[in-house]
Coordinates of C-alpha atoms in Angstrom, one line a residue:
M785 CA -88.1 46.9 -7.9
L786 CA -90.2 47.8 -7.9
K787 CA -89.0 46.5 -9.1
K788 CA -89.3 46.5 -8.8
T789 CA -96.3 45.5 -10.1
T790 CA -100.1 45.5 -9.8
F791 CA -98.3 48.9 -9.0
F792 CA -101.3 50.6 -7.6
F793 CA -102.9 47.5 -6.2
L794 CA -99.7 47.2 -4.3
L795 CA -99.8 50.9 -3.5
A796 CA -103.2 50.3 -2.0
L797 CA -101.7 47.4 0.0
F798 CA -98.1 48.2 0.7
T799 CA -97.7 51.9 -0.2
L800 CA -93.7 49.9 -6.6
G801 CA -94.3 48.9 -3.5
F802 CA -96.1 48.2 -0.4
S803 CA -97.8 50.0 2.5
F804 CA -100.9 48.2 3.8
P805 CA -103.6 49.4 3.9
Q806 CA -104.5 52.7 2.2
N807 CA -108.2 52.5 2.7
P808 CA -108.9 54.1 6.1
A809 CA -111.8 51.8 6.8
D810 CA -109.6 48.8 6.3
A811 CA -106.8 50.4 8.3
E812 CA -108.8 50.3 11.5
D813 CA -109.4 46.6 11.2
F814 CA -105.7 46.1 10.2
E815 CA -104.4 48.1 13.1
D816 CA -106.6 46.2 15.5
F817 CA -105.1 43.0 14.2
L818 CA -101.6 44.4 14.5
N819 CA -102.1 45.2 18.1
E820 CA -102.7 41.5 18.8
L821 CA -99.5 40.4 17.1
Q822 CA -96.1 40.1 18.7
P823 CA -94.2 43.3 18.0
D824 CA -91.3 41.4 16.3
F825 CA -93.4 40.9 13.2
L826 CA -92.9 44.5 12.1
E827 CA -89.2 44.1 12.8
G828 CA -88.9 41.3 10.1
E829 CA -88.5 38.6 12.8
G830 CA -91.0 36.1 14.1
E831 CA -89.8 33.5 11.6
A832 CA -88.9 30.2 13.3
E833 CA -85.5 28.9 12.4
N834 CA -85.8 26.1 9.9
P835 CA -83.2 23.4 11.0
E836 CA -83.7 21.4 7.8
F837 CA -83.0 24.3 5.5
S838 CA -80.1 25.6 7.6
Q839 CA -78.3 22.4 6.9
G840 CA -78.3 23.2 3.2
L841 CA -80.5 22.6 0.1
G842 CA -82.0 19.3 -0.6
K843 CA -82.9 18.4 3.0
F844 CA -86.5 17.5 2.2
N845 CA -88.6 14.3 2.0
P846 CA -89.4 13.7 -1.7
E847 CA -92.3 11.4 -0.8
I848 CA -94.4 14.1 0.8
Q849 CA -93.9 16.8 -1.9
R850 CA -97.0 17.9 -3.8
P851 CA -98.1 20.8 -6.0
L852 CA -97.9 24.2 -4.3
T853 CA -100.7 26.7 -4.8
I854 CA -100.2 30.4 -4.5
C855 CA -102.8 33.2 -4.6
M856 CA -101.6 36.6 -5.6
A857 CA -103.2 39.8 -6.8
A858 CA -101.5 41.0 -10.0
G859 CA -103.4 43.2 -12.5
H860 CA -100.3 43.2 -14.8
L861 CA -97.9 40.3 -15.3
D862 CA -95.1 40.8 -17.8
L863 CA -92.8 37.7 -17.7
N864 CA -90.2 39.2 -19.9
P865 CA -87.2 39.7 -17.5
H866 CA -85.9 42.6 -19.6
T867 CA -89.1 44.7 -19.5
S868 CA -90.9 43.7 -16.3
S869 CA -90.8 46.1 -13.4
Y870 CA -93.3 44.9 -10.8
S871 CA -92.4 43.0 -7.6
T872 CA -95.1 40.4 -8.3
E873 CA -93.6 39.7 -11.7
S874 CA -90.2 39.4 -10.1
Q875 CA -91.5 36.7 -7.8
V876 CA -92.5 34.6 -10.8
I877 CA -89.6 35.4 -13.1
N878 CA -87.0 34.5 -10.4
A879 CA -88.4 30.9 -10.7
L880 CA -88.3 30.9 -14.5
Q881 CA -85.0 32.6 -15.3
E882 CA -81.7 32.8 -13.5
G883 CA -78.4 34.6 -13.7
L884 CA -74.9 34.4 -12.3
F885 CA -76.2 34.8 -8.8
C886 CA -79.5 34.1 -6.9
Y887 CA -80.9 35.3 -3.6
D888 CA -80.3 33.5 -0.3
P889 CA -84.0 33.0 0.8
K890 CA -83.4 34.3 4.3
T891 CA -80.5 36.8 4.2
L892 CA -80.8 37.9 0.5
D893 CA -77.0 37.5 0.2
P894 CA -75.9 36.5 -3.3
L895 CA -75.5 32.8 -3.8
P896 CA -73.7 31.2 -6.7
A897 CA -76.1 30.3 -9.5
L898 CA -75.1 29.9 -13.1
A899 CA -71.6 31.0 -12.0
S900 CA -69.9 28.4 -9.9
D901 CA -67.2 30.9 -8.7
Y902 CA -65.5 34.2 -9.5
R903 CA -62.3 36.1 -8.8
I904 CA -61.6 39.9 -8.7
S905 CA -58.4 41.6 -9.9
R906 CA -56.3 43.7 -7.5
D907 CA -57.7 47.0 -8.8
K908 CA -61.2 45.6 -8.2
K909 CA -62.2 46.5 -11.8
R910 CA -62.0 43.1 -13.5
W911 CA -64.2 40.2 -12.4
T912 CA -63.8 36.7 -13.9
F913 CA -66.7 34.3 -13.5
T914 CA -66.7 30.6 -14.2
I915 CA -70.0 29.4 -15.8
R916 CA -71.1 25.9 -14.8
D917 CA -70.5 23.1 -17.2
N918 CA -74.0 21.7 -16.6
A919 CA -75.8 25.0 -17.1
K920 CA -78.5 24.6 -19.7
T921 CA -81.8 26.2 -20.7
S922 CA -85.0 24.3 -20.5
D923 CA -84.8 23.5 -24.2
G924 CA -81.3 22.0 -23.9
L925 CA -79.2 25.0 -25.0
Q926 CA -75.8 25.0 -23.3
I927 CA -75.4 28.2 -21.3
T928 CA -71.9 29.7 -22.0
P929 CA -70.2 33.0 -21.1
Q930 CA -71.3 34.2 -24.6
T931 CA -74.9 33.3 -23.7
V932 CA -74.6 35.7 -20.7
I933 CA -73.0 38.4 -22.8
D934 CA -75.7 38.1 -25.5
S935 CA -78.4 38.4 -22.8
W936 CA -77.0 41.5 -21.2
L937 CA -76.4 43.2 -24.5
R938 CA -80.0 42.3 -25.6
L939 CA -81.2 44.0 -22.5
Q940 CA -79.4 47.2 -23.4
K941 CA -81.1 47.3 -26.8
T942 CA -84.6 46.5 -25.5
P943 CA -86.9 49.5 -25.6
D944 CA -88.3 50.5 -22.3
A945 CA -86.0 48.2 -20.3
P946 CA -86.2 49.8 -16.9
Y947 CA -83.1 48.2 -15.3
A948 CA -80.6 48.4 -18.2
S949 CA -78.6 51.2 -16.6
L950 CA -77.9 49.2 -13.5
L951 CA -75.1 47.7 -15.6
D952 CA -73.6 51.0 -16.4
C953 CA -70.7 50.1 -14.0
I954 CA -69.5 47.9 -16.9
R955 CA -67.0 49.6 -19.2
G956 CA -68.7 50.8 -22.4
I957 CA -72.1 49.4 -21.9
K958 CA -73.8 52.8 -21.5
E959 CA -72.2 53.9 -24.8
Y960 CA -73.3 50.7 -26.4
R961 CA -76.9 51.3 -25.3
E962 CA -76.8 54.8 -26.7
G963 CA -75.4 53.5 -30.1
K964 CA -72.0 55.2 -29.7
I965 CA -69.9 52.0 -29.9
G966 CA -70.1 48.4 -31.0
Q967 CA -70.4 45.4 -28.8
E968 CA -66.8 44.4 -29.3
E969 CA -65.8 47.6 -27.3
V970 CA -67.9 46.7 -24.3
G971 CA -66.0 45.3 -21.3
L972 CA -67.5 41.7 -21.7
K973 CA -65.3 38.9 -22.9
A974 CA -65.8 35.1 -23.2
N975 CA -63.0 32.6 -23.1
G976 CA -64.0 29.0 -22.7
Q977 CA -66.2 28.8 -19.5
K978 CA -64.8 32.1 -18.3
L979 CA -66.6 35.4 -18.5
T980 CA -64.5 38.5 -17.9
V981 CA -66.3 41.7 -16.9
T982 CA -64.3 44.9 -16.9
L983 CA -65.8 47.8 -14.8
N984 CA -65.4 51.5 -14.9
N985 CA -65.0 51.7 -11.1
P986 CA -64.8 49.2 -8.2
T987 CA -68.3 47.9 -7.6
A988 CA -68.3 45.8 -4.5
H989 CA -72.1 45.3 -4.7
L990 CA -72.0 43.8 -8.2
P991 CA -73.1 40.3 -7.1
R992 CA -76.2 41.9 -5.4
I993 CA -77.1 43.7 -8.6
L994 CA -76.7 40.5 -10.6
C995 CA -79.3 38.7 -8.4
H996 CA -81.9 40.8 -10.1
H997 CA -84.1 39.1 -12.7
A998 CA -83.3 41.6 -15.4
F999 CA -79.8 40.2 -15.5
S1000 CA -80.7 36.6 -15.7
V1001 CA -79.8 34.6 -18.8
F1002 CA -82.7 35.3 -21.3
T1003 CA -82.3 34.2 -24.9
G1004 CA -85.2 36.3 -26.1
N1005 CA -87.4 33.2 -26.5
M1006 CA -90.3 33.4 -24.0
E1007 CA -90.6 29.6 -24.1
S1008 CA -87.0 29.0 -23.0
F1009 CA -86.1 29.2 -19.4
S1010 CA -82.8 29.2 -17.5
G1011 CA -84.3 28.9 -14.0
A1012 CA -85.6 26.1 -11.8
Y1013 CA -89.1 26.1 -13.4
V1014 CA -90.7 26.3 -16.8
L1015 CA -94.0 28.0 -17.6
K1016 CA -96.2 25.0 -18.6
T1017 CA -99.5 26.8 -19.1
R1018 CA -100.8 30.3 -18.8
E1019 CA -104.4 31.1 -18.8
E1020 CA -106.2 34.3 -17.9
N1021 CA -106.0 33.9 -14.2
T1022 CA -103.8 30.8 -13.7
L1023 CA -100.2 30.0 -14.3
V1024 CA -98.8 26.5 -14.0
L1025 CA -95.0 26.2 -13.4
E1026 CA -93.3 22.8 -13.6
K1027 CA -89.8 21.8 -12.6
N1028 CA -87.1 22.4 -15.2
E1029 CA -85.4 19.0 -15.6
N1030 CA -82.5 20.7 -17.4
Y1031 CA -81.8 23.1 -14.6
W1032 CA -78.3 22.7 -13.2
D1033 CA -79.5 22.1 -9.6
S1034 CA -82.7 20.3 -10.4
Q1035 CA -82.0 17.5 -7.8
N1036 CA -82.4 20.1 -5.1
V1037 CA -85.7 21.5 -6.3
A1038 CA -88.4 19.9 -4.1
V1039 CA -91.7 21.0 -5.5
G1040 CA -92.5 19.6 -8.9
Q1041 CA -95.4 21.9 -9.8
I1042 CA -96.5 25.4 -8.7
V1043 CA -100.0 26.7 -9.5
I1044 CA -100.3 30.5 -9.3
E1045 CA -103.9 31.8 -9.1
I1046 CA -104.3 35.5 -9.9
S1047 CA -107.1 36.8 -7.7
E1048 CA -108.0 40.0 -5.9
D1049 CA -111.0 38.4 -4.3
K1050 CA -110.0 38.6 -0.6
S1051 CA -112.9 36.4 0.6
E1052 CA -112.2 33.7 -2.0
N1053 CA -108.5 33.7 -1.3
T1054 CA -109.0 33.4 2.4
W1055 CA -111.5 30.5 2.0
L1056 CA -108.9 28.7 -0.2
F1057 CA -106.3 29.1 2.5
N1058 CA -108.6 28.1 5.3
T1059 CA -109.6 24.9 3.5
G1060 CA -106.1 23.9 2.5
R1061 CA -106.6 24.6 -1.2
A1062 CA -104.0 27.4 -1.1
D1063 CA -100.6 27.2 0.6
W1064 CA -99.5 30.8 0.3
L1065 CA -101.5 34.1 0.0
I1066 CA -99.8 37.3 -1.2
S1067 CA -101.3 40.5 0.0
S1068 CA -105.0 40.0 -0.9
F1069 CA -106.8 38.2 1.9
D1070 CA -109.1 39.0 4.8
I1071 CA -107.0 38.9 8.0
N1072 CA -109.9 38.8 10.3
S1073 CA -111.4 35.7 8.6
L1074 CA -108.2 33.8 8.6
L1075 CA -108.5 30.8 10.9
N1076 CA -104.8 30.4 11.5
K1077 CA -103.5 33.8 12.7
D1078 CA -100.0 32.3 13.1
A1079 CA -99.8 32.1 9.3
V1080 CA -99.8 35.9 9.0
R1081 CA -96.4 37.2 8.0
I1082 CA -95.9 41.0 8.3
S1083 CA -92.5 42.6 7.9
A1084 CA -90.8 45.9 7.1
V1085 CA -89.6 46.0 3.5
F1086 CA -86.7 48.0 1.9
G1087 CA -89.1 50.2 0.0
T1088 CA -90.5 53.7 -0.1
T1089 CA -93.6 55.4 -1.6
Y1090 CA -93.2 59.0 -2.7
L1091 CA -94.5 61.6 -5.0
F1092 CA -92.2 63.2 -7.6
F1093 CA -92.0 66.2 -9.9
T1094 CA -91.2 65.4 -13.5
C1095 CA -89.2 68.6 -13.9
K1096 CA -90.3 68.9 -17.5
N1097 CA -92.5 72.0 -17.5
P1098 CA -92.0 75.5 -16.3
V1099 CA -92.3 76.5 -13.5
W1100 CA -92.1 73.1 -11.8
N1101 CA -88.6 72.5 -13.2
D1102 CA -87.4 75.2 -10.9
A1103 CA -86.3 74.1 -7.4
D1104 CA -87.5 77.4 -5.8
F1105 CA -91.1 76.8 -6.9
R1106 CA -91.0 73.1 -5.8
N1107 CA -89.6 74.0 -2.3
A1108 CA -92.4 76.6 -1.9
L1109 CA -94.9 73.9 -2.4
L1110 CA -93.1 71.5 0.0
A1111 CA -93.1 74.0 2.8
A1112 CA -96.9 74.1 2.6
V1113 CA -97.5 70.3 2.6
P1114 CA -99.2 69.1 5.8
W1115 CA -96.9 66.1 6.2
G1116 CA -98.7 64.5 9.1
K1117 CA -102.0 64.6 7.3
L1118 CA -100.5 63.4 4.0
R1119 CA -98.9 60.4 5.7
S1120 CA -101.5 59.6 8.3
D1121 CA -102.9 56.4 6.8
N1122 CA -99.6 54.7 6.6
L1123 CA -98.0 52.4 9.2
I1124 CA -94.4 53.4 8.6
Q1125 CA -94.2 57.1 7.7
A1126 CA -91.2 58.2 5.6
T1127 CA -89.4 61.6 5.7
T1128 CA -86.5 60.4 3.5
L1129 CA -86.1 58.3 0.4
V1130 CA -83.7 55.6 1.4
Y1131 CA -85.0 53.2 4.0
P1132 CA -82.6 53.4 7.0
L1133 CA -79.7 51.0 6.7
S1134 CA -77.1 50.1 9.2
G1135 CA -74.1 52.4 8.7
Y1136 CA -76.0 54.9 6.5
P1137 CA -75.8 58.4 7.8
E1138 CA -78.8 60.4 9.0
V1139 CA -80.3 62.6 6.4
E1140 CA -82.4 65.6 7.1
G1141 CA -85.9 64.7 5.9
L1142 CA -89.1 66.5 5.0
Y1143 CA -91.4 67.0 7.9
E1144 CA -91.9 70.7 8.8
T1145 CA -94.9 72.6 7.6
S1146 CA -95.0 76.4 7.5
E1147 CA -97.7 78.3 5.6
E1148 CA -95.9 81.6 6.3
E1149 CA -92.6 80.3 4.9
A1150 CA -94.3 78.8 1.9
L1151 CA -95.9 82.1 1.0
E1152 CA -92.6 83.9 1.3
L1153 CA -90.8 81.3 -0.8
M1154 CA -93.5 81.4 -3.5
E1155 CA -93.3 85.2 -3.5
D1156 CA -89.5 85.1 -3.9
A1157 CA -89.8 82.5 -6.7
R1158 CA -92.3 84.5 -8.6
K1159 CA -90.2 87.7 -8.4
K1160 CA -87.1 85.8 -9.6
A1161 CA -89.0 84.3 -12.5
G1162 CA -90.8 87.5 -13.4
I1163 CA -94.3 86.0 -12.7
A1164 CA -97.0 88.3 -11.3
P1165 CA -98.1 87.6 -7.7
D1166 CA -101.7 87.1 -8.7
K1167 CA -101.1 84.8 -11.7
K1168 CA -102.6 81.4 -11.2
L1169 CA -100.1 78.6 -11.7
Q1170 CA -101.4 75.2 -12.8
L1171 CA -99.8 71.9 -11.7
T1172 CA -101.0 68.7 -13.3
F1173 CA -101.1 65.5 -11.1
G1174 CA -101.4 62.1 -12.7
I1175 CA -103.1 59.8 -10.2
A1176 CA -104.3 56.2 -10.2
D1177 CA -108.0 56.0 -10.2
N1178 CA -108.6 55.0 -6.6
D1179 CA -109.9 56.6 -3.4
Y1180 CA -106.5 56.8 -1.7
M1181 CA -104.9 58.8 -4.4
K1182 CA -107.9 61.1 -4.7
G1183 CA -107.5 61.7 -1.0
L1184 CA -103.9 62.7 -1.4
A1185 CA -104.8 65.0 -4.3
R1186 CA -107.4 66.8 -2.1
I1187 CA -104.9 67.3 0.7
L1188 CA -102.4 68.9 -1.7
M1189 CA -105.0 70.9 -3.5
E1190 CA -106.1 72.6 -0.3
A1191 CA -102.5 73.2 0.9
W1192 CA -101.4 74.8 -2.4
E1193 CA -104.4 76.9 -3.2
P1194 CA -103.3 79.8 -0.9
L1195 CA -100.0 79.9 -3.0
G1196 CA -101.9 80.6 -6.1
V1197 CA -101.5 77.1 -7.4
E1198 CA -104.3 75.2 -9.1
L1199 CA -103.8 71.4 -8.8
V1200 CA -105.5 69.6 -11.7
T1201 CA -105.8 65.8 -11.4
F1202 CA -105.9 63.4 -14.3
K1203 CA -107.0 59.8 -13.5
I1204 CA -105.2 56.8 -14.9
S1205 CA -106.3 53.2 -14.7
E1206 CA -104.4 51.4 -12.0
D1207 CA -103.1 48.6 -14.3
Q1208 CA -101.7 51.2 -16.8
Y1209 CA -100.4 53.7 -14.3
L1210 CA -96.7 52.9 -14.2
S1211 CA -96.3 52.1 -17.9
N1212 CA -97.9 55.5 -18.8
I1213 CA -95.7 57.7 -16.7
P1214 CA -92.9 58.2 -19.3
Y1215 CA -95.4 59.2 -22.0
L1216 CA -97.6 61.7 -20.0
N1217 CA -96.6 65.3 -19.7
Y1218 CA -97.9 65.8 -16.2
D1219 CA -96.0 67.6 -13.4
L1220 CA -96.5 65.2 -10.5
F1221 CA -96.8 61.5 -10.2
S1222 CA -96.7 58.9 -7.4
Y1223 CA -94.2 56.0 -7.3
S1224 CA -93.6 53.0 -5.0
W1225 CA -90.2 51.4 -5.1
I1226 CA -88.7 48.4 -3.4
G1227 CA -84.9 48.3 -3.6
D1228 CA -83.6 45.6 -5.9
F1229 CA -80.5 45.1 -3.6
A1230 CA -79.9 46.2 -0.1
D1231 CA -77.9 49.4 -0.9
P1232 CA -78.7 53.1 -1.0
L1233 CA -77.8 53.1 -4.7
A1234 CA -80.9 51.0 -5.3
F1235 CA -82.9 54.2 -4.6
L1236 CA -80.5 56.9 -5.8
E1237 CA -80.2 55.2 -9.2
L1238 CA -83.8 56.4 -9.8
F1239 CA -82.5 60.0 -10.1
R1240 CA -79.1 59.5 -11.7
E1241 CA -78.6 61.4 -14.9
G1242 CA -78.7 58.9 -17.8
S1243 CA -80.4 56.2 -15.8
T1244 CA -83.1 54.2 -17.5
L1245 CA -85.0 54.3 -14.2
N1246 CA -85.0 58.1 -14.0
Q1247 CA -88.6 59.1 -14.6
T1248 CA -88.2 62.7 -13.2
K1249 CA -85.7 63.9 -15.9
W1250 CA -84.1 65.9 -13.0
T1251 CA -80.4 66.6 -13.2
N1252 CA -78.1 68.2 -10.7
P1253 CA -74.3 68.4 -11.2
K1254 CA -73.7 68.1 -7.4
F1255 CA -75.8 65.0 -7.1
T1256 CA -74.0 63.4 -10.1
E1257 CA -70.6 64.3 -8.6
K1258 CA -71.4 62.6 -5.3
L1259 CA -72.5 59.4 -7.1
L1260 CA -69.3 59.4 -9.1
Q1261 CA -67.2 59.9 -6.0
A1262 CA -69.1 57.1 -4.2
A1263 CA -68.5 54.8 -7.2
E1264 CA -64.7 55.3 -6.8
E1265 CA -64.8 54.7 -3.1
T1266 CA -63.8 51.3 -1.8
D1267 CA -64.3 52.1 1.9
E1268 CA -67.9 51.3 2.7
K1269 CA -68.3 53.8 5.5
E1270 CA -67.0 56.7 3.3
R1271 CA -69.1 55.4 0.3
Y1272 CA -72.3 55.5 2.5
R1273 CA -71.4 59.1 3.6
L1274 CA -71.1 60.2 0.0
L1275 CA -74.4 58.6 -0.9
G1276 CA -76.0 60.2 2.1
K1277 CA -74.8 63.6 0.8
A1278 CA -76.3 62.8 -2.6
E1279 CA -79.7 62.0 -1.0
Q1280 CA -79.6 65.2 0.9
I1281 CA -79.1 67.1 -2.4
L1282 CA -82.1 65.3 -3.9
L1283 CA -84.3 66.2 -0.9
D1284 CA -83.1 69.8 -0.7
D1285 CA -83.8 70.3 -4.4
G1286 CA -87.5 69.5 -3.8
V1287 CA -87.8 66.7 -6.3
I1288 CA -89.6 64.2 -4.2
M1289 CA -92.2 64.0 -1.4
P1290 CA -91.6 60.8 0.7
V1291 CA -94.8 59.4 2.1
S1292 CA -94.2 55.9 3.6
H1293 CA -91.9 53.0 3.9
S1294 CA -93.2 49.7 2.9
I1295 CA -94.4 46.5 4.6
S1296 CA -95.2 43.1 3.2
L1297 CA -98.2 41.0 4.0
H1298 CA -98.5 37.3 3.5
A1299 CA -100.3 34.2 4.8
V1300 CA -98.2 31.1 4.8
N1301 CA -97.9 28.2 7.3
P1302 CA -94.2 27.8 8.2
T1303 CA -94.9 24.5 9.9
E1304 CA -95.9 23.0 6.5
L1305 CA -93.9 25.1 4.0
G1306 CA -90.1 25.1 4.5
G1307 CA -87.7 27.5 2.9
W1308 CA -89.9 30.6 3.2
Y1309 CA -88.6 33.5 5.2
T1310 CA -89.5 37.1 5.7
N1311 CA -86.8 39.4 4.3
A1312 CA -86.1 43.0 3.4
L1313 CA -86.9 42.8 -0.3
D1314 CA -90.0 40.6 0.1
I1315 CA -88.5 38.1 -2.3
H1316 CA -89.1 34.4 -1.7
P1317 CA -87.3 32.1 -4.2
L1318 CA -89.7 29.4 -5.3
K1319 CA -86.9 26.9 -5.9
N1320 CA -86.1 26.8 -2.2
L1321 CA -89.6 25.9 -1.1
Y1322 CA -90.6 22.4 0.1
F1323 CA -93.2 20.7 2.2
R1324 CA -92.4 19.5 5.7
E1325 CA -93.6 16.5 7.5
T1326 CA -96.2 17.8 10.0
K1327 CA -98.4 16.1 12.5
Y1328 CA -101.0 18.1 14.4
E1329 CA -104.5 17.8 15.6
M1330 CA -107.1 19.8 13.7
P1331 CA -108.5 22.7 15.9
D1332 CA -112.2 22.6 16.5
N1333 CA -112.8 25.9 14.7
V1334 CA -111.0 24.5 11.6
A1335 CA -113.0 21.3 11.7
F1336 CA -116.2 23.3 12.0
Y1337 CA -115.2 25.5 9.1
L1338 CA -114.4 22.5 6.9
W1339 CA -117.8 21.0 7.8
Q1340 CA -119.5 24.3 6.7
D1341 CA -117.4 24.2 3.5
A1342 CA -118.5 20.6 2.7
S1343 CA -122.1 21.5 3.3
R1344 CA -121.9 24.4 0.9
I1345 CA -120.5 22.1 -1.8
F1346 CA -123.0 19.3 -1.2

């Protein structure tokens, strides 16, 4: 997910998807702060068990609920679930639109949403879902199995829909997207309240895929919502969400109104939190000025930032030339400003095999590989090779470009950079004929395929245009495999092929950064995808004495107003 924004603001904070920070000056302050934290924060722990929530939804006091205010930095905010691709967009869309499953706020396991239950055939290729009788959109439209089918097929015919190919496990849906067959031949059938989905291969992780906002029920009407909230108003920097009274589980939605302030002003956001005017800050705030340090939530995220070759232009569509460049990369220097450095693409998962990453630098080997590649391609040793690098217009990316420029110059390679505005970076990649780009990606579900799908031939997420028959074969074998250990082994082999072909340059794994007071706001948990379903949030009853420093701060705040 990058989801999925916002993209390069988040690159500056999290390193699609999130390594914080990228500014070395900020990094020193940030690392000093990290040293003061308990080490379990970076392990994704440090979150107190919420006894109220663990007993189930709806365990909140309705009398103390009030509007919730969130401050987030988002230069781009597309609320169309079929075309959005940024993680900040996903955070909002998950509140407005819902599909057959939703995320457990703590474990991220799929929970029943519009589908009350399902069953799987013996061959694991036919899933039958029961759609809830009381499922409606905000404008009163009954949600039926056909509504789900229409939404998924609409996604397939939507231009620039990044996640459409994640449904390619459904029989015929890829061919339908490509205009080769009609919708009646797709493996989606409605019968009463039953939706039958026929798959090409057993797909045990299908419920995890269907949690993603792209597969929510969306009628195409941007003023109609299938989720727990509706978008009441949208101004330039403020979104107001209100509870959807037609939502099937509305009685368990605690907070009636959510105000989302779009702001990159760290000082202002911090002041709002310190004075109680904001309940939750996402990414953009000044840690050192935060009065309540216990509110800081830092955790590892299932995400990776990497550079990738587009494989469009000679000579960079040749693995020999790419690997010559990779041998010359000073990996330690390239990754030095990141808290969690990455040598591979897939963030390590339990049970996933070890993959040989990229970490060795050898100028001598790089020269030899480049010499061999030039001979093989019939290119003169002294011919200058140009490589174009599309970068976001910020200091961090300019720094990376300088590192690569110096490393590749002895190989006879001229690195030419082209600056792209940060808010337009991601959307422009498919249309720019440059050789190298940067990407940040947070997996949309906790599975290696969430990363490998980015390079699958025919995938709507494949920005590289790279193809490799061996890689494709391993993915097909994994799709047929029902044993999870063997499936992981095959996916690990696929990742190794990707790395050995020199398509990507892993830089860092992601972390998330939030400020939220867990003693006041229930239902909020750190998790691997950095997704926090708004429908599960509620205010707790709290009684505490105001610390002296907070009282003094509020006195200063009052004096500045009056």
